[in-house]
mmCIF file with all atom_site columns, C-alpha atoms in Angstrom:
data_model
loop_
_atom_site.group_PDB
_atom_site.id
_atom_site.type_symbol
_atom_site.label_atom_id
_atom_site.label_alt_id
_atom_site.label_comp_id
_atom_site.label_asym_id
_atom_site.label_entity_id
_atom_site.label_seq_id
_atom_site.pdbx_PDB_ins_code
_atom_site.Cartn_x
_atom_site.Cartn_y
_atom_site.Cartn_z
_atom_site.occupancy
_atom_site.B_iso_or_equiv
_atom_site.pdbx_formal_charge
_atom_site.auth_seq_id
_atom_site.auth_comp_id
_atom_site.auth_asym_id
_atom_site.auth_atom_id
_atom_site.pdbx_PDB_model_num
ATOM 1   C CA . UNK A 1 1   ? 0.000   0.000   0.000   1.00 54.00 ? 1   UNK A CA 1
ATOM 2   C CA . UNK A 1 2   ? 1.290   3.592   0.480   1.00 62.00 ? 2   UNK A CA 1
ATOM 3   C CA . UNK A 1 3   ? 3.095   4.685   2.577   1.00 68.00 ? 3   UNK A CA 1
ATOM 4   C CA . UNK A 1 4   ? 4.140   8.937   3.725   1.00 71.00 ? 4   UNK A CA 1
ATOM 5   C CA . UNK A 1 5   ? 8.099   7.116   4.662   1.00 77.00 ? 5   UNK A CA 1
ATOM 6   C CA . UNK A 1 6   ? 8.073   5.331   0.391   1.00 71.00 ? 6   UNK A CA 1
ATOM 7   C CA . UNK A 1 7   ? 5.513   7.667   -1.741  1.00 75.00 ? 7   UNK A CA 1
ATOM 8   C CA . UNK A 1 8   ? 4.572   6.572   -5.324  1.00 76.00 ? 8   UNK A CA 1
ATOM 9   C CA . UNK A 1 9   ? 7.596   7.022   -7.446  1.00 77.00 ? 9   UNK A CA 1
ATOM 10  C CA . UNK A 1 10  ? 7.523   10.151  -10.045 1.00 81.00 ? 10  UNK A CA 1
ATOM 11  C CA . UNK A 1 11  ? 6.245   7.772   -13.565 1.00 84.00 ? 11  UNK A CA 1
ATOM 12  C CA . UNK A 1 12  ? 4.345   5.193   -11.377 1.00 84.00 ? 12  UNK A CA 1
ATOM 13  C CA . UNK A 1 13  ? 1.782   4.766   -13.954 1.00 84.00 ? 13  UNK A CA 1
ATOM 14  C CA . UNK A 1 14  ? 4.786   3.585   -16.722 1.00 87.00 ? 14  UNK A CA 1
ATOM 15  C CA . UNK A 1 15  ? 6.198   1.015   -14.443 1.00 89.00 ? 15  UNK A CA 1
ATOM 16  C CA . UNK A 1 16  ? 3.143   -0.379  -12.226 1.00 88.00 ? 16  UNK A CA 1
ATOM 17  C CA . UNK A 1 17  ? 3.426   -2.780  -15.013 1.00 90.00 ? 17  UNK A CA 1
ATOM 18  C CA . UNK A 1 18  ? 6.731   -4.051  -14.284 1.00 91.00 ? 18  UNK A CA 1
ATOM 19  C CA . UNK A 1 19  ? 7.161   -3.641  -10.640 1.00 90.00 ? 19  UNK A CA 1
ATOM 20  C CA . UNK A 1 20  ? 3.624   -6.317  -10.637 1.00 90.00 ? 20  UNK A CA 1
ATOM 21  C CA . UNK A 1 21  ? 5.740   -8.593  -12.950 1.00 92.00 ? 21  UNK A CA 1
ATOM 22  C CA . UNK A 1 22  ? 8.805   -8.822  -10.698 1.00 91.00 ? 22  UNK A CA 1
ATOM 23  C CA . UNK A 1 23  ? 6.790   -9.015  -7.094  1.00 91.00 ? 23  UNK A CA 1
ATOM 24  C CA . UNK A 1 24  ? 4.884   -12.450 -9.030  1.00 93.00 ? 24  UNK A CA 1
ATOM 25  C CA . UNK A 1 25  ? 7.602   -13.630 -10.743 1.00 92.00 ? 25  UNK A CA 1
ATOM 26  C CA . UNK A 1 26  ? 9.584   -13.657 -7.766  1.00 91.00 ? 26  UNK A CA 1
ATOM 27  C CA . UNK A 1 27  ? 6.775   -15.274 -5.103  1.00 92.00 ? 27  UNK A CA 1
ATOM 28  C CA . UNK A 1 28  ? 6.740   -18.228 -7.977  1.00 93.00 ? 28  UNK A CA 1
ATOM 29  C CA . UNK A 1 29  ? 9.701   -18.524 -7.652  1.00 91.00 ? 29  UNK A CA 1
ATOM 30  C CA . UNK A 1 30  ? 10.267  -18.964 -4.306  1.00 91.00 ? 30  UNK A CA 1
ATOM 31  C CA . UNK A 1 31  ? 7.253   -21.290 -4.051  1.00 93.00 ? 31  UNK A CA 1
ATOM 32  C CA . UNK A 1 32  ? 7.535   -24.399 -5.866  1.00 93.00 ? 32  UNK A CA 1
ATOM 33  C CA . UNK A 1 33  ? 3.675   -25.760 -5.046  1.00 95.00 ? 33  UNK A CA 1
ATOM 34  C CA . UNK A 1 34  ? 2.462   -22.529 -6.358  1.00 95.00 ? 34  UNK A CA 1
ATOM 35  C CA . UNK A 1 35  ? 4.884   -22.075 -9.310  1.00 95.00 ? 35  UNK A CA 1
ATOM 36  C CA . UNK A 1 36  ? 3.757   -25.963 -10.210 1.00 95.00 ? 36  UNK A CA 1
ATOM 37  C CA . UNK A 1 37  ? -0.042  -24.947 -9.980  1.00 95.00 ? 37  UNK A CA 1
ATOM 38  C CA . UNK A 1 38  ? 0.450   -22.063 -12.203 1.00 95.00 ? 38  UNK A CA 1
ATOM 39  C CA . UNK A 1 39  ? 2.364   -24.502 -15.014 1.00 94.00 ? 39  UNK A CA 1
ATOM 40  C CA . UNK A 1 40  ? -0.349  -26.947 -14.580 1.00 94.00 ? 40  UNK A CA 1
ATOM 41  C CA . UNK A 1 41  ? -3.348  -24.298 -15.680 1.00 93.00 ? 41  UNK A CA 1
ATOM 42  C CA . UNK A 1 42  ? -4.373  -24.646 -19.616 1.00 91.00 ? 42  UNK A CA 1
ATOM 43  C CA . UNK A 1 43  ? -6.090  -21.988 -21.395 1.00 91.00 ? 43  UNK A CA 1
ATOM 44  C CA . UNK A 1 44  ? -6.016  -18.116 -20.985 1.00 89.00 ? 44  UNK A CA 1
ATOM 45  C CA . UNK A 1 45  ? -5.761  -16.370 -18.038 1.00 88.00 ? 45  UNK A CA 1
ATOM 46  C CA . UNK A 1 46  ? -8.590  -13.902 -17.695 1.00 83.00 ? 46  UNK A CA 1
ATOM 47  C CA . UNK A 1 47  ? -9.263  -10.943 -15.429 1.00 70.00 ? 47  UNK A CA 1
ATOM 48  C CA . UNK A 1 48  ? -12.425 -8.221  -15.742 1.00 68.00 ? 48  UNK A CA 1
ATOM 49  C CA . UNK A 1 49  ? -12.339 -5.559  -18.221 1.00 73.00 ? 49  UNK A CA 1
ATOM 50  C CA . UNK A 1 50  ? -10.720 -3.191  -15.602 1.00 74.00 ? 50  UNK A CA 1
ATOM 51  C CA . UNK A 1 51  ? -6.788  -2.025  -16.229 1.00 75.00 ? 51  UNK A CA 1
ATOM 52  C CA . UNK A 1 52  ? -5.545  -3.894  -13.118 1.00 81.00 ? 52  UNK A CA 1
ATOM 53  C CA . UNK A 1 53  ? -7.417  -6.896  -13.872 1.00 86.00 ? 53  UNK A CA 1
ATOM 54  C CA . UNK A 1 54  ? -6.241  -7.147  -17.589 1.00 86.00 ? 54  UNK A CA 1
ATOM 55  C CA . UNK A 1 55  ? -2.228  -6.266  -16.057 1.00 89.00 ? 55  UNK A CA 1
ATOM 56  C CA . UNK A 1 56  ? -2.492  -8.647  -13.740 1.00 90.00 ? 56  UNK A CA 1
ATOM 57  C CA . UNK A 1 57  ? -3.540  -11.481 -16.711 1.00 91.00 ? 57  UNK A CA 1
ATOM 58  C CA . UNK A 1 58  ? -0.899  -10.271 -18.563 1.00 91.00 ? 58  UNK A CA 1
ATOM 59  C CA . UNK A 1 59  ? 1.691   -10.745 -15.801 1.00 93.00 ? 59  UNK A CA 1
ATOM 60  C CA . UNK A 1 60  ? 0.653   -14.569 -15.083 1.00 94.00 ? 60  UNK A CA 1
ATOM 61  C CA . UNK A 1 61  ? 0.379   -15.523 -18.676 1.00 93.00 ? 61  UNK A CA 1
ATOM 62  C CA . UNK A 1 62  ? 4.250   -14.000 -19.059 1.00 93.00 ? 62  UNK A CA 1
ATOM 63  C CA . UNK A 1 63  ? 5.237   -16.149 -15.449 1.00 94.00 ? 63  UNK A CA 1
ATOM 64  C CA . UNK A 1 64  ? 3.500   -19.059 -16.298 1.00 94.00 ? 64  UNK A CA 1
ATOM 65  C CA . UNK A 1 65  ? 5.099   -18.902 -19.995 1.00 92.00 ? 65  UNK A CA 1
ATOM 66  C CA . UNK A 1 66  ? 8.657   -18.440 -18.307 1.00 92.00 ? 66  UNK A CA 1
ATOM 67  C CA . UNK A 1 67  ? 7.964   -21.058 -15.696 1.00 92.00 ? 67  UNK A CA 1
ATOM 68  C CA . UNK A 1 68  ? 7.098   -23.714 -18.269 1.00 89.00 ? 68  UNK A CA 1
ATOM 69  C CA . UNK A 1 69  ? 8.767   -25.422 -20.898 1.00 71.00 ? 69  UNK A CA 1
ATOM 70  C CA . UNK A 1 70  ? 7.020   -23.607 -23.545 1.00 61.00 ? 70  UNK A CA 1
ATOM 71  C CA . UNK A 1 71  ? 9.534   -20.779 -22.902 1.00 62.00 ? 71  UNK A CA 1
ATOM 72  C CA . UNK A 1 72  ? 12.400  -23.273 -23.657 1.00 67.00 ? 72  UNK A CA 1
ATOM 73  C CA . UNK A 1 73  ? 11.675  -23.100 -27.230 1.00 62.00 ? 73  UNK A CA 1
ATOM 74  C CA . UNK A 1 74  ? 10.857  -19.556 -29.824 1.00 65.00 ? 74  UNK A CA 1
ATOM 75  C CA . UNK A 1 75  ? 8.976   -16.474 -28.294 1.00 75.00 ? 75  UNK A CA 1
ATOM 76  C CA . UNK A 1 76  ? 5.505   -16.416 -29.327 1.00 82.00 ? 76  UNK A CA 1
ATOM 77  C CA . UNK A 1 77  ? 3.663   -13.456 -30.197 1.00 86.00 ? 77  UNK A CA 1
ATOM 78  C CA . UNK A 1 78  ? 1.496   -13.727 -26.884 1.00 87.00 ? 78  UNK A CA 1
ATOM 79  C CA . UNK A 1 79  ? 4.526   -13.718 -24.880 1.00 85.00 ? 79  UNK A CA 1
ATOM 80  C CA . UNK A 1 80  ? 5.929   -10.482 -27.047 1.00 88.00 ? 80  UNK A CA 1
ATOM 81  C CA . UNK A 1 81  ? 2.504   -8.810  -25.984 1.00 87.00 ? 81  UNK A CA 1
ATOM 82  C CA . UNK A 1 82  ? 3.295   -9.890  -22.169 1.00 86.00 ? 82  UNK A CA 1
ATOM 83  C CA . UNK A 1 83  ? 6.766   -8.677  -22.122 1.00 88.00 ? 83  UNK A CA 1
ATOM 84  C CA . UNK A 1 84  ? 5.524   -5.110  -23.874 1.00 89.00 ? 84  UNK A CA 1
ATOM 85  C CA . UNK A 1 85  ? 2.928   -5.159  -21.288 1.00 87.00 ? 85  UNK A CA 1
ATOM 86  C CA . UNK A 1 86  ? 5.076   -5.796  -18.628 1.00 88.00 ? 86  UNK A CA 1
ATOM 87  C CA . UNK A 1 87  ? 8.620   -4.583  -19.306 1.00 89.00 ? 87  UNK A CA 1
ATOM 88  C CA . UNK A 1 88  ? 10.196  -1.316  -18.119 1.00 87.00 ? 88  UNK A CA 1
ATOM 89  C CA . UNK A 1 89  ? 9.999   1.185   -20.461 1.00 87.00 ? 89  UNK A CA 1
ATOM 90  C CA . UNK A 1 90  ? 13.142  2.544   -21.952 1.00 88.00 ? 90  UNK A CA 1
ATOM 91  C CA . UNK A 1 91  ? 14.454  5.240   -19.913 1.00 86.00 ? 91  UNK A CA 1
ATOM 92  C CA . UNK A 1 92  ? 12.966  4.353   -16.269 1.00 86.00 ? 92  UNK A CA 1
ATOM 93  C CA . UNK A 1 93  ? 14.986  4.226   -13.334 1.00 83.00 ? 93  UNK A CA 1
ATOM 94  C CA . UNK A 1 94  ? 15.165  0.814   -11.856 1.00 82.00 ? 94  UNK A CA 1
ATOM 95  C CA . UNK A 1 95  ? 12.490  -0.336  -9.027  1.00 80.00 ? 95  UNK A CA 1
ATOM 96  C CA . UNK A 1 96  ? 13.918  -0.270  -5.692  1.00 74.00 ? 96  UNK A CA 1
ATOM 97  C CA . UNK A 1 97  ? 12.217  -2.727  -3.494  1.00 69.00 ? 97  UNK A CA 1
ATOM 98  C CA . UNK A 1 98  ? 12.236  -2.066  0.083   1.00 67.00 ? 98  UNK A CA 1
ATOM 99  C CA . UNK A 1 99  ? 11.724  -4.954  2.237   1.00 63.00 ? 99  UNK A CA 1
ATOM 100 C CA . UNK A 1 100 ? 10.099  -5.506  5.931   1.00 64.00 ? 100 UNK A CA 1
ATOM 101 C CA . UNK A 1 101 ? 11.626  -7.315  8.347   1.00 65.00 ? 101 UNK A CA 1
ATOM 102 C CA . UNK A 1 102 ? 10.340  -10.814 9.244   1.00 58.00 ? 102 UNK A CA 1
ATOM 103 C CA . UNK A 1 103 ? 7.354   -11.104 11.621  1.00 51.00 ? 103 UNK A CA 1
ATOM 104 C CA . UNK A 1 104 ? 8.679   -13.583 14.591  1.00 45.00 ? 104 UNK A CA 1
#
């Protein structure tokens, strides 16, 4: 969420894209049962006809693609119109992440 100590970054609207690819991309990979669930789904993944909803489709169609061994062989178009969906534009300054610390 936000937060007054880590406000929106100036350009937030040309990145959201990207900085939702790399927060999934990185919980499937660091979960195996989940990363194997999202492999084992056929058939598109489809969110309401709202901008966050169609992003976030477009983010789990590119993970799932990377995850499985579809992406061992030639890019598809699809995955083309992920990765333009979901890559940082040309120009932007990196995403910094900032992390919590553990809950004990």
């Amino acid at each position: 969420g936000r937060s007054l100590e880590h406000p929106l970054r100036e350009g937030w609207e040309e990145v959201k894209g990207h900085a939702m690819y790399l927060a999934v991309k990185a919980k499937y990979d660091q979960n195996p049962e989940c990363s194997s669930e999202l492999v084992n789904t056929t058939g598109p993944i489809l969110g309401a006809p709202d901008h966050w909803q169609e992003l976030n489709s477009n983010v789990l169609e590119r993970v799932r693609f990377e995850l499985s061994s579809e992406s061992k062989g030639e890019e598809s178009t699809e995955y083309k119109n992920w990765c333009q969906a979901t890559d940082l534009p040309d120009g932007s300054e990196p995403i910094k992440v900032y992390l919590s610390p553990a809950s004990a």
